[in-house]
Amino acid sequence: MFKFSSRLFGFLSLFLFFLLGTLDSYAQKPNLDNSHFKEGLLELKFKDAWHYQPGDNLEWADPDFDDSDWYHLDPIDLKAYQMPDSLWKGFGWWRITFTADPNTIEAIERLYFYSWGAAEIYLDGSLVASYGSFSQDSQLEKTYSPNYTGDRPLQFAPQEVHTLAIRFSNHQAKNNFKIFRYFSENLGFDIGFSSAVRAKYSDFRYANSFATLSVIVVVLSILLLLHVLLYFKFRKEDPYLVITLITFFFLCAAICAHILLFLDLDGFTNPIFSSILNSTAFGLGYGLLPYSLSSLFRIKKYYWTKHLVWLALLRTANYFIPVFNFILFDATIILAVIILMVIIMRIAINEKNRGALYVTIGAIGTSVFLLVNRMVNADLITLSTFFYYVDLILLYISYPLGIYIYITNQYGRLFLAMEHEVAERTQQLNAMVSDLTKTQQELSLKNNQNVLLLKEIHHRVKNNLEVVSGLLALQSAKMDDPTMQEVMLASQNRVQSMGILHQKLYQSEHLAFIEMKNYFENLCINILDSYNESERIKVTIEMPELEFDVDTAVPLGLIVNELLTNSLKYAFPTGEKGNIELSLKKVGEDDFQLKISDNGVGKVVDAKAKGTGFGTQLVELLTRQIDGKLIQDVSNGTTILINFKRQVATLGGQV
């Protein structure tokens, strides 16, 4: 029994020794199989399998070189502060030895490499790729910029064990860390192999990234323009300004995150755009989300959330002076913002803010997509390339798009209400127009009746004046005294001058105004006929067509009648032929001048008036009536000038 136990113990010891040796062998030489591929990429993340040695010696590329005494230091995601200064002079070598299944070797088509340093990649002793320009001298080193180019082609030789050696330099990494701290790029590198599955993504990485950025930039630019228009064109209120700022910050963050699409940066300049500006811009926009909601829905007790924007600056400062754990800090802030937005949205929905659901989905959606993005970056979860791009797009546009849909919904409701209001007002206006049209027709009918009535009045006045004129003519015919006959003729002409005016009025289209030139022509013909002087005396009328109201035309007609009669009676006493000139012209804005002149014998200044003097008195009276000034010149015949202003008729015919 004792012998059997001893044999069993020896057998177990041998098995355990073999197992430990096997495990150690696998620890030193990891085996690659198809299970290590993730979307066609097999990253060499084998922490204990990597060996590092500072310095530079091309013999270290030999797969048979013994690196067992090298340091165990994983280059994957290696930060500058994690590399001891004693082991880093700006360059060194990493080696990894592995085995692989034949199917895995057959599936590998390309080499994946990501770093901000310079490297030469040796596979089984042969140089298969160079990234940048390796140098022990920092001045001669040319670091690699991991832009959006595809993976490099790679072929494996058919053998069981393979050795990958990386001759690597990154002189600026330590200095970059001193400046940018945790914003700085990694000192080490990421390396792996890719299959045909990844090649479909790798070959179109630039195009896919550019398309993703284009979608984000186009959508955010349109939304930014619309929000700016809403702010400046409608109401300059805080919600629209805050939403505009959020959209602007998200747009800046998206461009900074994809800056390598446009610029060839290095390990020093890339953190400025891709890390500092990107992180700060997005943090500022994200920190404003709760305040934008509270201000948009007028929930004043949550206006204090505007101070959350300082957390973005605190997060940026945390990279330079680390106080909090980054992942824990981001997760706490994201969850806190989600809770705040849910509370604000619940209040908004309870207060019957229509369309608040769109904003809720957009705001919380941005937070969820941000949380997913942070978890992917922290390797807590994995997403396919397609869903990663979708998450990235929705991360930037969800909230601005939700706000736009909400505002569009609100203005849509407003426009519908306005259309309804306009329809009602239009109906009311149509009814008013119908009533006004009916009233206008009634007024037009009454106006036509009044016009006919006025014409009839003027016609009857004219007829009555003709009757008076006829009576004066009959009375004059029965008188033997020449003086009385002359007085009666003058009176008859005065009556006829007013009769002609009323005749012109009822013949005119404008019952309130009379055209003076035609009136004067008819008046002069009538006076010349009454004195039988049509052949001997010639009257010349030179004036433009002017219209005056009745209150001005009547005095002017009587004045012309008196002055013309006076010229006929006294200017040409010996029977010779003569000329009389009559004119009425405009000399100012409302100033006019009436002129009557003859080439007769004239008269002595201040001489006693011939006849009764009634005509002279009548002219002076009528001149004062039109607020005129009479000027007389007898140096060469007789010239009478009367300057007056246009009279403004008032109710009742008074001036």
Tab-separated table of C-alpha atoms in Angstrom, residues 279 282 315 327 330 334 369-380 391 395:
chain	number	residue	atom	x	y	z
A	279	SER	CA	-12.620	67.045	-24.786
A	282	PHE	CA	-17.703	68.524	-26.003
A	315	ARG	CA	-12.455	67.505	-16.279
A	327	ILE	CA	-13.609	56.634	-16.093
A	330	ASP	CA	-17.038	60.562	-16.606
A	334	ILE	CA	-22.988	61.293	-17.355
A	369	PHE	CA	-24.452	57.280	-26.750
A	370	LEU	CA	-21.716	59.139	-24.857
A	371	LEU	CA	-21.710	56.465	-22.161
A	372	VAL	CA	-21.440	53.740	-24.804
A	373	ASN	CA	-18.575	55.602	-26.483
A	374	ARG	CA	-16.673	55.909	-23.200
A	375	MET	CA	-17.194	52.206	-22.431
A	376	VAL	CA	-15.895	51.237	-25.886
A	377	ASN	CA	-12.807	53.423	-25.419
A	378	ALA	CA	-12.219	51.821	-22.011
A	379	ASP	CA	-12.522	48.311	-23.573
A	380	LEU	CA	-15.450	47.526	-21.309
A	391	ASP	CA	-23.054	55.648	-32.144
A	395	LEU	CA	-23.687	61.094	-30.045
